Short mmCIF file of C-alpha atoms in Angstrom, two decimals:
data_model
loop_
_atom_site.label_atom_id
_atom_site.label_comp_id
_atom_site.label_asym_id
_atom_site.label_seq_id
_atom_site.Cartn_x
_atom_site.Cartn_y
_atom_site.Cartn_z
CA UNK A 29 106.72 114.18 154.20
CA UNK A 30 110.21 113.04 154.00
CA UNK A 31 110.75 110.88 150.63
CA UNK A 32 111.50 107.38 151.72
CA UNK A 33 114.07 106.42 149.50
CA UNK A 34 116.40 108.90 150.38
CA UNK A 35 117.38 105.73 153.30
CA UNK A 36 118.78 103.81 150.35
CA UNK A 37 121.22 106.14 149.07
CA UNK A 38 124.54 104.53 150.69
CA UNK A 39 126.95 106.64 149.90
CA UNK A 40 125.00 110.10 151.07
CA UNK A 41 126.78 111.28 153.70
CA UNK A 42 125.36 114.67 154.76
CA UNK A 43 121.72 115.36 154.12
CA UNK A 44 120.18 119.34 154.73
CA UNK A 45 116.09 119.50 155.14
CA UNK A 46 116.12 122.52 157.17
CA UNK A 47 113.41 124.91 156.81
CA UNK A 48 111.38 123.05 154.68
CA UNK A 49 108.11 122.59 156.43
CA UNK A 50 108.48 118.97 156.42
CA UNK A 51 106.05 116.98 158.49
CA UNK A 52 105.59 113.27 159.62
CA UNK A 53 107.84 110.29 160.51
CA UNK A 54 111.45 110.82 159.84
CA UNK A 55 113.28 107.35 158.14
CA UNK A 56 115.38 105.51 160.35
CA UNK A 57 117.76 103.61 157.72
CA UNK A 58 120.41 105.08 155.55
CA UNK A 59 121.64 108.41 156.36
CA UNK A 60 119.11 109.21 158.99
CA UNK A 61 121.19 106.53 161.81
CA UNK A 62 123.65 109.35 161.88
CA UNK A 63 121.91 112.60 163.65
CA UNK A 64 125.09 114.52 162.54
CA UNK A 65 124.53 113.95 158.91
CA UNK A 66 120.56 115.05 158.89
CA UNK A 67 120.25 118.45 159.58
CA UNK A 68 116.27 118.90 160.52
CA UNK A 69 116.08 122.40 162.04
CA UNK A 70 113.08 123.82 161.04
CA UNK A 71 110.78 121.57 160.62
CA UNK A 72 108.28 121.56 163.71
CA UNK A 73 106.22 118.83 162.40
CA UNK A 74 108.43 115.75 162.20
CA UNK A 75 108.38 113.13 164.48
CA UNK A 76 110.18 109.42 165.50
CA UNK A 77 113.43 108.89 164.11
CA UNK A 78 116.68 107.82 166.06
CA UNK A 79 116.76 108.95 169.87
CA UNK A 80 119.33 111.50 169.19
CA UNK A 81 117.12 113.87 167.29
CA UNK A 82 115.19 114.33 170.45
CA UNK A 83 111.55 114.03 168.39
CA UNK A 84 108.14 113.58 170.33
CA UNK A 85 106.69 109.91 169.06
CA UNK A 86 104.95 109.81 166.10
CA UNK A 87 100.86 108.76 166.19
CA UNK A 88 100.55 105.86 164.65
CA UNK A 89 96.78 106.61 163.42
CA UNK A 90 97.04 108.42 160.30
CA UNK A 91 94.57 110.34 159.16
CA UNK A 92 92.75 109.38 155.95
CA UNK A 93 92.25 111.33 153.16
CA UNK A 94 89.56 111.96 150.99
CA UNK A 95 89.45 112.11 147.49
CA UNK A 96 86.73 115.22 146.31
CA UNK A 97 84.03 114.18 144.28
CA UNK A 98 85.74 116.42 141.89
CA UNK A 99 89.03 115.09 141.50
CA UNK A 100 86.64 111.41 141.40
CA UNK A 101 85.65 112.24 138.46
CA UNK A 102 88.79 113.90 137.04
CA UNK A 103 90.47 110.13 137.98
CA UNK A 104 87.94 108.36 136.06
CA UNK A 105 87.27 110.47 132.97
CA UNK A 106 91.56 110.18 132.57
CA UNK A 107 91.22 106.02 133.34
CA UNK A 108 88.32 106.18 131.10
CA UNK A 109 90.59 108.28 127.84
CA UNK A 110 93.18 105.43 128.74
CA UNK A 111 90.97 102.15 128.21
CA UNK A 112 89.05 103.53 125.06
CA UNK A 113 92.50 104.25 123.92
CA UNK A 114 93.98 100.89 124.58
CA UNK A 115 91.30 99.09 123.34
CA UNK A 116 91.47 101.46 119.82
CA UNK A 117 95.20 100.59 119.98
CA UNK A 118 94.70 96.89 119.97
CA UNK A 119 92.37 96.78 117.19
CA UNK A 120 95.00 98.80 114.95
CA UNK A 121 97.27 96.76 115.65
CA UNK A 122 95.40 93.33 115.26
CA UNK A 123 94.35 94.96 112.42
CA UNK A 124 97.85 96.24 110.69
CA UNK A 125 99.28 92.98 111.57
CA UNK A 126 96.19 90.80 109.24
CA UNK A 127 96.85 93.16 106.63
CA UNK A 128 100.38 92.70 106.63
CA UNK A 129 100.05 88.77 106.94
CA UNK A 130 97.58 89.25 103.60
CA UNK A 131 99.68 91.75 101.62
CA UNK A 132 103.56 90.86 102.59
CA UNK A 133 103.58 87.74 100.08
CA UNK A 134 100.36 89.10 97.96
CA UNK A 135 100.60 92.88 97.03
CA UNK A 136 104.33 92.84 96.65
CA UNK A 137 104.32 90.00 94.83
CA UNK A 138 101.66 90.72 92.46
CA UNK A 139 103.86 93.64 91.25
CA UNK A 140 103.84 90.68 88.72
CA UNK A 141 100.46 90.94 86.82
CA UNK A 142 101.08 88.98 84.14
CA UNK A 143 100.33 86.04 85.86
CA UNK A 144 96.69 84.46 87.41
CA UNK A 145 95.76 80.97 88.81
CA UNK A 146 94.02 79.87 85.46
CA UNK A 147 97.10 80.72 83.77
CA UNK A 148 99.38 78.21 85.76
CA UNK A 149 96.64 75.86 85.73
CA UNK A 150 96.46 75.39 81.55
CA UNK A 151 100.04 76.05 81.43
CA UNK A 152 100.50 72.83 83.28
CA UNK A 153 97.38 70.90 82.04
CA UNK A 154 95.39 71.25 85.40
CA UNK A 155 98.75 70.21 87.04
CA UNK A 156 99.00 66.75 85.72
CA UNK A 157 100.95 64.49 86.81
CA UNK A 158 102.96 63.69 82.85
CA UNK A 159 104.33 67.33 83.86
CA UNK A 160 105.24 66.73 87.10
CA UNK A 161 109.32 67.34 87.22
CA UNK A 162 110.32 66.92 90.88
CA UNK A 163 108.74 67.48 94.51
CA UNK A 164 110.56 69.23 96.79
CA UNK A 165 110.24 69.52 100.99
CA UNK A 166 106.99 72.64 100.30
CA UNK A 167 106.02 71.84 97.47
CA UNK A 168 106.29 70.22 93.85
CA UNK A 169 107.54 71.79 90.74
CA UNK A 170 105.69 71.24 86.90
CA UNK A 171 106.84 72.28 83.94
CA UNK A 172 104.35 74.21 81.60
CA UNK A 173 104.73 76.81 78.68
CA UNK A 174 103.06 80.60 80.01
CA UNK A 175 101.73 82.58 77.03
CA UNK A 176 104.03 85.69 78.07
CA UNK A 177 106.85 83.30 78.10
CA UNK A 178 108.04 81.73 74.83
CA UNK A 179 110.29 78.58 76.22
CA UNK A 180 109.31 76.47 78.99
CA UNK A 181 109.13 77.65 82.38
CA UNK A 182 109.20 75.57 86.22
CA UNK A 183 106.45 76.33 88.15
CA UNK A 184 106.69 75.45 92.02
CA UNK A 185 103.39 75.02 93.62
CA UNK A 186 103.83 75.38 97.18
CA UNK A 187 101.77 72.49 99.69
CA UNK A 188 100.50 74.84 101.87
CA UNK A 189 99.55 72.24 104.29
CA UNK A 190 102.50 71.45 105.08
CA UNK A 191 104.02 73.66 108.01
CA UNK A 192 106.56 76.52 106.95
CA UNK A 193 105.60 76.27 103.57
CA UNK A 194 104.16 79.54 103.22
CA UNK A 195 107.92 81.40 105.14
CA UNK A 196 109.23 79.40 102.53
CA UNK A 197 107.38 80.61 99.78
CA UNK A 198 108.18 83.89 101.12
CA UNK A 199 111.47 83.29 101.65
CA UNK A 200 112.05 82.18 98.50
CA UNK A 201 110.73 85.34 96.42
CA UNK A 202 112.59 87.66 98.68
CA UNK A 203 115.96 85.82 97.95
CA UNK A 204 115.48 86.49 94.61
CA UNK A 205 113.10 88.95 93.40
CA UNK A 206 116.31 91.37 93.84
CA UNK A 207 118.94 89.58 92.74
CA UNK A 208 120.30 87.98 89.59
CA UNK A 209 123.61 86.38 88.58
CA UNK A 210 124.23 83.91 86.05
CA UNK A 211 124.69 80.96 88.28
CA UNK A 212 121.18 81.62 90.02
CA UNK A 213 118.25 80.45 89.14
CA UNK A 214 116.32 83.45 87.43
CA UNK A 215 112.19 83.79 88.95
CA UNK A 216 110.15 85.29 86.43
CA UNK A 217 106.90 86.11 88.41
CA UNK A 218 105.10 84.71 91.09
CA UNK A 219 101.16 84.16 92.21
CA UNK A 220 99.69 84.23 95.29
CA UNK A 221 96.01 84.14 96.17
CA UNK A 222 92.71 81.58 95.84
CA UNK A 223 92.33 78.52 93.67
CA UNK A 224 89.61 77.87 91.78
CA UNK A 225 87.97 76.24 94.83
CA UNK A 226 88.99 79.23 96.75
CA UNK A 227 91.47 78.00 98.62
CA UNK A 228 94.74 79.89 99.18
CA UNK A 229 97.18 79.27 96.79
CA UNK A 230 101.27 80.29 95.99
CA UNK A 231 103.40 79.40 93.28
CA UNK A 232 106.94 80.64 91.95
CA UNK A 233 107.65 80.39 88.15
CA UNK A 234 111.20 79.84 87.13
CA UNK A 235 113.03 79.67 84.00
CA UNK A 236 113.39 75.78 83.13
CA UNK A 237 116.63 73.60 83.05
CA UNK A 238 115.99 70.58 80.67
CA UNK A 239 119.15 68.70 81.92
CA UNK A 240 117.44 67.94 85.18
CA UNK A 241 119.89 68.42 88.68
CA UNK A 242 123.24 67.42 89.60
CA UNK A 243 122.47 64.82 92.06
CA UNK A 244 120.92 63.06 89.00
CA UNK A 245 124.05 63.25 87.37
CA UNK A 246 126.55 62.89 90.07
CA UNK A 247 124.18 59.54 90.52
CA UNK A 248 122.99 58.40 87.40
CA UNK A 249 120.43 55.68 87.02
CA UNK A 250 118.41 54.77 83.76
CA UNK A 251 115.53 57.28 82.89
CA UNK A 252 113.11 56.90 80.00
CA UNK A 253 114.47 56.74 76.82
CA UNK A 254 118.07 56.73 77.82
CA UNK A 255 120.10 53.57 76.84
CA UNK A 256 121.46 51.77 79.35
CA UNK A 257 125.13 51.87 77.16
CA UNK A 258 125.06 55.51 77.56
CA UNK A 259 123.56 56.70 81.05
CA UNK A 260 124.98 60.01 81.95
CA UNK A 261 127.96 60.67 82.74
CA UNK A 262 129.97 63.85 84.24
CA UNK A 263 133.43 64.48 82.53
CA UNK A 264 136.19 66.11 84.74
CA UNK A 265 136.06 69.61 83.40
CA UNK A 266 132.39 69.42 83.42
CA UNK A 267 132.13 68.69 87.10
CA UNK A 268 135.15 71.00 88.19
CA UNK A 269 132.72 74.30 85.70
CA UNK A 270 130.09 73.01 87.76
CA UNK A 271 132.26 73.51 91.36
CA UNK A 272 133.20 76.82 89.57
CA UNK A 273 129.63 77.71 88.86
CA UNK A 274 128.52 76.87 92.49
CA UNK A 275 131.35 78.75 93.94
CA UNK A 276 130.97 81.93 92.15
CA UNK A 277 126.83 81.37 93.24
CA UNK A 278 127.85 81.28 96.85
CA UNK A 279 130.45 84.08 96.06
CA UNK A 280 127.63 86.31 94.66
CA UNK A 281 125.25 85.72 97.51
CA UNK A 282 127.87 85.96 100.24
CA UNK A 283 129.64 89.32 99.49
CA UNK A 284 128.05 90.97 96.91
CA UNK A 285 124.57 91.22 97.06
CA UNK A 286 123.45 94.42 99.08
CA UNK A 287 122.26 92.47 102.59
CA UNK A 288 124.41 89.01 102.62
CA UNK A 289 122.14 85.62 101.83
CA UNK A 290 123.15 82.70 103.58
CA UNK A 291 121.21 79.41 101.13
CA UNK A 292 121.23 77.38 103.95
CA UNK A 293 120.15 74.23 101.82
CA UNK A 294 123.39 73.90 99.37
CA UNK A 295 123.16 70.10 98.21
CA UNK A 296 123.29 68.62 94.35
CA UNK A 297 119.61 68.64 93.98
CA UNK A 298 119.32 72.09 94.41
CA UNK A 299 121.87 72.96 91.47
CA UNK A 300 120.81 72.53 88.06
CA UNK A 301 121.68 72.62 84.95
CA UNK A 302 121.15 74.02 81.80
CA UNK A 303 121.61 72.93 78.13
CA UNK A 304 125.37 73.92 77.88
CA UNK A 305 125.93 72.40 81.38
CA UNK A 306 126.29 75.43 83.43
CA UNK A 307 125.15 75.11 87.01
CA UNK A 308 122.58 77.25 89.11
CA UNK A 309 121.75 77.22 92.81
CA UNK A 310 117.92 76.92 93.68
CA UNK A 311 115.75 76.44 95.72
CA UNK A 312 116.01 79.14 98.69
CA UNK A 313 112.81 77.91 100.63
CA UNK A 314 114.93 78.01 103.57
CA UNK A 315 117.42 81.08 102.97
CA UNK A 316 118.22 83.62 105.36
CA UNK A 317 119.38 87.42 105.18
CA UNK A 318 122.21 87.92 107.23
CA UNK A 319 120.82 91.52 108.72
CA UNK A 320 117.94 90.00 109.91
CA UNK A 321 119.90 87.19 111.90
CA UNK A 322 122.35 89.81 113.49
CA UNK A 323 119.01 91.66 114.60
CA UNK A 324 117.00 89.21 115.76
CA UNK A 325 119.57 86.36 117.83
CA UNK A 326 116.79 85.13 120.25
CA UNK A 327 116.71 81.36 121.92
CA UNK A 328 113.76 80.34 120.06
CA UNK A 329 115.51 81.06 116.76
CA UNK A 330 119.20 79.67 117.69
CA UNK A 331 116.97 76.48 118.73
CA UNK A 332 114.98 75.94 115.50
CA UNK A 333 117.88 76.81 113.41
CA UNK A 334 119.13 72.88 114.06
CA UNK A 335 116.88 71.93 111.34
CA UNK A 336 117.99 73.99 108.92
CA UNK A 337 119.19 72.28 105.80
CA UNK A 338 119.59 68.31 104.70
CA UNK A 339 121.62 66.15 106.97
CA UNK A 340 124.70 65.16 105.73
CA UNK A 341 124.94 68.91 104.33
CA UNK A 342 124.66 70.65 107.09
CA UNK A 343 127.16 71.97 109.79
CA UNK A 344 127.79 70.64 112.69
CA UNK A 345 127.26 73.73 114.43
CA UNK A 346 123.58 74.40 113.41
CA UNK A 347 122.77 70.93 115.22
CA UNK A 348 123.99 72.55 118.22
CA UNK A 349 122.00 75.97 117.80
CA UNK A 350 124.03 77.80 116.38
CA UNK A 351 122.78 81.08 114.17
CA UNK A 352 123.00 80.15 110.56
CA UNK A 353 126.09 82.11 108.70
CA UNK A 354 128.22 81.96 105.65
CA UNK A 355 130.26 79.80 107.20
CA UNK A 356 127.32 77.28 107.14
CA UNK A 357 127.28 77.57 103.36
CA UNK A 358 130.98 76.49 102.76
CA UNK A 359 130.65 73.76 104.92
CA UNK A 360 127.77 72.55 102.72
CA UNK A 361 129.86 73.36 99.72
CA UNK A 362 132.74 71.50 100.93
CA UNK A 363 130.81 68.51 101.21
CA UNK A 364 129.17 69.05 97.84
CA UNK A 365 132.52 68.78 96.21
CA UNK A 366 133.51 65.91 98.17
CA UNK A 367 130.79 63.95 96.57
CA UNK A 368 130.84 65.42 92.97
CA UNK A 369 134.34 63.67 92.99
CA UNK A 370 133.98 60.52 94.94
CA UNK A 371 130.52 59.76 94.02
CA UNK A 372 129.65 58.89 97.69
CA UNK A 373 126.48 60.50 99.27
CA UNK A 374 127.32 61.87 103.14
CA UNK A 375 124.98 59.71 103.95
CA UNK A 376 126.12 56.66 102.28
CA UNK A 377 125.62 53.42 104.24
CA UNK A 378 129.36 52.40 104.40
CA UNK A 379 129.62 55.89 106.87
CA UNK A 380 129.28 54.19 109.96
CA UNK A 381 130.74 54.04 113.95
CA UNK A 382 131.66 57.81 113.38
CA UNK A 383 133.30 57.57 109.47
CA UNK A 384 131.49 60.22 106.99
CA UNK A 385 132.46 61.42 104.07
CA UNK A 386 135.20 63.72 104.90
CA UNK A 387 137.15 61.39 107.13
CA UNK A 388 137.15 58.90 104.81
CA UNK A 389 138.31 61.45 102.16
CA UNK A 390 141.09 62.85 104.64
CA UNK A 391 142.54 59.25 105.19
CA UNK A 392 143.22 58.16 101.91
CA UNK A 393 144.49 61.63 100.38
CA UNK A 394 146.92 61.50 98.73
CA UNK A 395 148.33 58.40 98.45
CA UNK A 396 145.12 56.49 97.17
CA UNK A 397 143.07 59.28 95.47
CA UNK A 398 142.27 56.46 92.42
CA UNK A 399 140.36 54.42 94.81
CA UNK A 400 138.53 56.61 96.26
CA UNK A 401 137.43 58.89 92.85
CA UNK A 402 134.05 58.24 90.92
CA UNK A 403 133.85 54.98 89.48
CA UNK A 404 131.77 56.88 87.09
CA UNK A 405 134.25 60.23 86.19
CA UNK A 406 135.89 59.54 83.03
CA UNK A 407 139.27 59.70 82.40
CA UNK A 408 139.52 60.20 78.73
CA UNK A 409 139.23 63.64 77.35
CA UNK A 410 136.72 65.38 75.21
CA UNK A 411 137.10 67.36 72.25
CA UNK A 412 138.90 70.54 73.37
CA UNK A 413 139.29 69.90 76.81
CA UNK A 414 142.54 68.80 76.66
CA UNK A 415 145.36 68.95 74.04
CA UNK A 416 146.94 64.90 74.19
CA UNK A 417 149.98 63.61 72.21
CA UNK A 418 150.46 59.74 71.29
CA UNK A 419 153.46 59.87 73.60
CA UNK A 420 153.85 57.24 76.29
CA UNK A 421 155.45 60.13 78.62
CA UNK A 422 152.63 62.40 77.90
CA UNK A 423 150.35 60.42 78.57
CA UNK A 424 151.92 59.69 82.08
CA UNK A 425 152.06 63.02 82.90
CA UNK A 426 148.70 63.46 81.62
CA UNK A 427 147.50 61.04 84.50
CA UNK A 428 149.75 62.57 86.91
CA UNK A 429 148.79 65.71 85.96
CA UNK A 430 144.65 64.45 86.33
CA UNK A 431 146.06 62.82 89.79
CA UNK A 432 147.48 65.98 91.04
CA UNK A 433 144.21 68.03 90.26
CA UNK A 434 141.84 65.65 91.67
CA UNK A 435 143.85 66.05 94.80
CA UNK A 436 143.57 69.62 94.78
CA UNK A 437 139.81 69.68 94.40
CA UNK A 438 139.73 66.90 97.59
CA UNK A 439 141.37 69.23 99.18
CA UNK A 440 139.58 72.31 99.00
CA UNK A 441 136.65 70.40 99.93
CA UNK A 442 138.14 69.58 102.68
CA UNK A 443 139.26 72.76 103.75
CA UNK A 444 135.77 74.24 103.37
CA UNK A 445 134.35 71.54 105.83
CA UNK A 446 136.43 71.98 108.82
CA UNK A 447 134.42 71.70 112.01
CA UNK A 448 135.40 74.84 113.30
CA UNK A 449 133.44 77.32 111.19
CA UNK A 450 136.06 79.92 111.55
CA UNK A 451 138.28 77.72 110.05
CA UNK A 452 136.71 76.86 106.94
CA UNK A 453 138.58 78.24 103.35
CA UNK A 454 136.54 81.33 102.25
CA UNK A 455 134.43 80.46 99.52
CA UNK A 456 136.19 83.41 97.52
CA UNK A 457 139.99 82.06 98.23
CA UNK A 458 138.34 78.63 96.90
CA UNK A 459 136.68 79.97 93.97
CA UNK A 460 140.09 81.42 92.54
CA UNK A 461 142.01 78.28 93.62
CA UNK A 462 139.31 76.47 90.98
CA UNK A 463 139.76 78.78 88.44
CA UNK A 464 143.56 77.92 88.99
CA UNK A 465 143.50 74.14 88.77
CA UNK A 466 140.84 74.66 85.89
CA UNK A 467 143.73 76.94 84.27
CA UNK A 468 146.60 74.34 84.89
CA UNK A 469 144.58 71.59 83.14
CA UNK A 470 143.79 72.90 80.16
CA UNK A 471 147.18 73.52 79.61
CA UNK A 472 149.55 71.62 77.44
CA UNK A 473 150.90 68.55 79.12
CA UNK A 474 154.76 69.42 80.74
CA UNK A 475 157.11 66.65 79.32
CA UNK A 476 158.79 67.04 82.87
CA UNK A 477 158.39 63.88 84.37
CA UNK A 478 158.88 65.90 88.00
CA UNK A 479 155.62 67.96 86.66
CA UNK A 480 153.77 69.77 89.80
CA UNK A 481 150.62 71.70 89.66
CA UNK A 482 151.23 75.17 90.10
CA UNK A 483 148.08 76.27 92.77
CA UNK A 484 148.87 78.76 95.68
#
């Protein structure tokens, strides 16, 4: 018979079936309206069709067709092949997928065997609370001594009850079981598998920082044996190395690791610091790799992406479902260096009716930069920071001089948390414009009274 859907070509404009021993109804749509464009000569059997191809009527009772007992049982042995076959295809794949839910966090990460359950549990005193450091959004972190590990170590004991805990754990170990720069936190092994009540059970061991985390720092209260006549305190050049140390993190993770890691969760908790004061980023429960954002851009993932982070860190654009990027990071940053310098929290009470912390930055640079500083950032130098005369000139210049810096630093916080995430300063531009302002004020003071920092 003549195909059917040779009626919906719309542009065919002369169609030859002569002499083909075609037989049946001819179409009546498309092509075959025009009996000049349908040549049919030759083919006794055809019927209906326009007038104009002079064909007897067609009779409308076709003839049925049966199948051979035969070619039955030819159609159901091949049916047959095809359910066995889906079925086997099912259970594979149920199968593959279980393993891979088991192994993905388990076999690769016990490439570390130097580590069991009972291990973590003495190393931590059966987890008791006097070792307790910190507790986190998955988890809470101890600090215990592992006999393959001569110093103290951070162990992270994820709350598995808690939903995304276990993509965070896995998140987390495949941020950094590939990667290490100084400003990083470094992971020494992981564990996952049972308890000894045989429930499932993940932790991530990290070398320990004694100083504790910048947000304790940046906001000092009274802790246990601390006087209050000498809480803690951040100099200048300390919190500027600290900026530095964070930048050249981000730096690291945004364009020089082999597949890009956006954090995604950049705040001062998560940096922390060492004995000599040196910062490193943690806690990636919520990092992304950039490859597998590009690759997988679906609705469901632009829509849970709002989530991602700690408000007041993070971008405006991720609370309108946004995919997370670099960008994201720098805005985070930005804000990060807002508060290391003004001391104010993004989501300080006094932010209200639309004010937050980079407006109220923006409105009072530069022009009133001493009120709006850290009550708590102080001014006087120490030791080797900063070569001082007994000069009354000097020591202008030496506040103009701390003046003009501070601005600076404002500044490139507030270039890195534009709205627009295009806009945003690259966080490598804004690591070398640190490193310059750094530079500048460890120099001598200028006894030019007219003295201007020199920062591109």
């Amino acid at each position: 018979m003549i195909p059917k859907f040779l009626e919906s070509f719309d542009f065919l404009k002369l169609l030859n079936l002569s002499y083909n021993h075609f037989e049946g109804e001819i179409p009546t749509n498309g092509v075959f309206k025009n009996a000049s464009a349908t040549l049919i000569k030759g083919n006794g059997k055809l019927c209906g069709g326009i007038p104009k191809f002079q064909l007897p009527n067609c009779n409308n009772k076709k003839s049925k067709k049966t199948l051979t007992p035969m070619l039955k049982l030819i159609i159901f042995i091949l049916f047959g092949l095809l359910g066995v076959s889906l079925i086997l295809l099912s259970l594979f794949l149920c199968s593959l997928r279980k393993k891979r839910k088991e192994n993905t966090s388990s076999n690769s990460i016990n490439l570390f065997l130097d580590v069991s359950y009972q291990s973590l549990l003495n190393a931590t005193d059966g987890f008791s609370p006097t070792n307790l450091v910190g507790v986190g959004s998955f988890g809470s972190v101890y600090k215990g001594i592992l006999n393959q590990y001569r110093h103290t170590v951070a162990i992270k004991v994820l709350n598995l009850a808690r939903r995304g805990a276990s993509k965070s754990f896995k998140a987390e170990f495949e941020s950094l079981r590939n990667i290490e720069h100084q400003n990083l936190v470094k992971l020494l092994t992981a564990y996952s598998g049972i308890d000894d009540q045989g429930q499932d059970f993940k932790a991530l061991v990290y070398e320990f920082f004694g100083n504790g985390n910048l947000d304790e720092w940046i906001h000092p209260t009274p802790i246990t044996n601390e006087s209050f006549e000498n809480p803690r305190k951040l100099s200048l050049i300390q919190r500027l190395n600290i900026a530095i140390d964070v930048a050249s993190a981000l730096d690291y993770l945004h364009h020089h690791c082999q597949t890009p890691i956006v954090h995604c969760d950049l705040k001062p908790s998560n940096v922390l610091l060492d004995d000599k004061m040196i910062g490193h980023v943690s806690d990636f429960g919520l990092a992304k790799f950039l490859h597998a954002i590009i690759q997988d851009s679906s609705a469901n993932q632009s829509s849970s992406i709002g989530v991602r982070g700690t408000i007041g860190y993070t971008p405006p654009e991720y609370g309108m479902g946004n995919e997370v990027s670099i960008y994201g990071d720098v805005y985070s940053y930005g804000i990060l260096l807002l508060e290391m310098f003004t001391g104010k929290r993004p989501t300080n009470s006094m932010f209200l009716n639309g004010l937050n912390l980079r407006d109220f930055v923006k409105a009072n640079l530069p022009e009133r930069i001493i009120d709006i500083i850290d009550p708590n950032l102080p001014w006087e130098r120490q030791e080797g920071e900063i070569r001082m005369n007994d000069t009354h000139n000097e020591d202008q210049n030496e506040s103009l001089k701390i003046q003009e810096c501070l601005i600076l630093i404002l500044e490139i916080g507030l270039a890195c948390s534009t709205e627009v995430p295009r806009e945003r300063m690259d966080i490598t531009d804004a690591l070398v414009e640190l490193h310059l302002i750094r530079q500048n004020l460890l120099e001598p003071v200028s006894t030019d009274k007219d003295f201007k920092l020199q920062v591109h």
